[in-house]
Amino acid sequence: MAKDVTVPEPTVVLDLMEAFRRSKVMFAAVKLGVFDALQSGAKSSAALAAELNLNVDAIQRLLGACVSLNLLSQHGERFENTTTAATYLTRSSPRRLTGYINFSNEFAWKMWGNLEDAIREGTNRWQQTFGWEGGIFSHLFCNENAKREFLMGMHGFGMINSPLVVGAFDLSRFQTFCDLGGATGHMAIAACERYPNLQAIVFDLPEALPLANEIVGASSVADRIRLMGGDFFTDALPACDLIGLGRILHDWPEEKINRLLHSVHDRLPSGGGLLVAEKLLREDKSGPRWAQMQNLNMLACAEGKERTLGEYEKLLCHAGFSDVIGCRLPVPGDVILAIKP
């Protein structure tokens, strides 16, 4: 008699076979300007095809896919943005993620296509994919529009993460917060909004400061935030008693991380704090999925990786910090607080 063999459901495999298609639907709709065109109101596929110079049948297929992904709603022959799409997928929204989505579409997508070679060799795919020499950021910032959109994409992430990051621990004892590589100033703004007596500094490369000045200047705490240009690897760091590193450490190899952490430790006074915002892997590296996917993204696209709290604690203690505590957050970033004895 034949043995009864239970065949597992193929759902997870089938879902993953289709997953890249769903991502590309969103990427393509953003790149083609679909969501921007619908910000003025609902339109038919024929009207969008004429406005965006697209094939009528093809845009109808793309719009239908966006409806199935809850990015658009359909009313008869007309389509309109959902509130999610209007908030995160249009260039007019202050919370937009379009810059990071376009980076994912034009750069990361292509480097992930060579992931097998990244895993074989343990190195990023800049040279293989684009023929690049040098760091990725010099290529991302090749013109003002590209730089602005990438920074605004990171700003969109920051508006999701930063209010929870600065609220994870009681930081009210600190007087001056310096966010290194602070980009648009989203973490400094969130910190000053939460702590009325806090002064803040956004420290970043000079070419990032015009947009930071624009965003900080429009905030309710602009009078408590100043901007300072510099390279945190080579220049003297500002005087402060709390330093932030948001989505910075995961970009770099350990030699650069150690150098930066020692500089931060030397600059802080006794009792000063370091706030590190990164997504933490579990100690056995079994998850969470966002951190695991970002870990592979760092392999394919950058020079660094994601780490566990224990791995960050080892790096921080080596630089002279103590009292290292971590907090997991329900957003694409967690937070660590370390104190200089």
Short mmCIF file of N, CA and C in Angstrom, two decimals, residues 188-190 192-194 196 214-225:
data_model
loop_
_atom_site.label_atom_id
_atom_site.label_comp_id
_atom_site.label_asym_id
_atom_site.label_seq_id
_atom_site.Cartn_x
_atom_site.Cartn_y
_atom_site.Cartn_z
N ALA A 188 17.06 65.80 14.21
CA ALA A 188 17.23 66.99 15.05
C ALA A 188 15.89 67.68 15.29
N ILE A 189 15.07 67.76 14.26
CA ILE A 189 13.73 68.37 14.41
C ILE A 189 12.89 67.56 15.39
N ALA A 190 12.87 66.24 15.22
CA ALA A 190 12.08 65.39 16.11
C ALA A 190 12.56 65.51 17.55
N CYS A 192 14.16 68.09 19.00
CA CYS A 192 13.81 69.40 19.57
C CYS A 192 12.31 69.53 19.81
N GLU A 193 11.51 68.91 18.98
CA GLU A 193 10.06 68.93 19.21
C GLU A 193 9.71 68.19 20.49
N ARG A 194 10.43 67.12 20.79
CA ARG A 194 10.11 66.31 21.97
C ARG A 194 10.70 66.91 23.25
N PRO A 196 11.87 70.35 24.85
CA PRO A 196 11.81 71.81 24.64
C PRO A 196 13.08 72.55 25.02
N GLU A 214 16.44 74.46 4.22
CA GLU A 214 15.06 74.62 3.78
C GLU A 214 14.09 73.88 4.69
N ILE A 215 14.42 72.62 5.03
CA ILE A 215 13.50 71.80 5.85
C ILE A 215 13.49 72.28 7.29
N VAL A 216 14.68 72.52 7.84
CA VAL A 216 14.75 72.99 9.23
C VAL A 216 14.09 74.35 9.35
N GLY A 217 14.34 75.22 8.37
CA GLY A 217 13.77 76.56 8.42
C GLY A 217 12.26 76.58 8.43
N ALA A 218 11.64 75.56 7.85
CA ALA A 218 10.18 75.49 7.81
C ALA A 218 9.59 74.81 9.05
N SER A 219 10.44 74.31 9.95
CA SER A 219 9.96 73.60 11.13
C SER A 219 9.62 74.57 12.26
N SER A 220 8.94 74.06 13.27
CA SER A 220 8.55 74.90 14.42
C SER A 220 9.70 75.09 15.40
N VAL A 221 10.83 74.41 15.17
CA VAL A 221 11.96 74.48 16.12
C VAL A 221 13.21 75.01 15.44
N ALA A 222 13.03 75.77 14.36
CA ALA A 222 14.18 76.26 13.59
C ALA A 222 15.12 77.11 14.43
N ASP A 223 14.59 77.82 15.42
CA ASP A 223 15.43 78.71 16.23
C ASP A 223 16.36 77.95 17.17
N ARG A 224 16.16 76.62 17.31
CA ARG A 224 17.01 75.83 18.21
C ARG A 224 17.92 74.85 17.45
N ILE A 225 17.98 74.99 16.13
CA ILE A 225 18.80 74.09 15.32
C ILE A 225 19.72 74.91 14.43
#
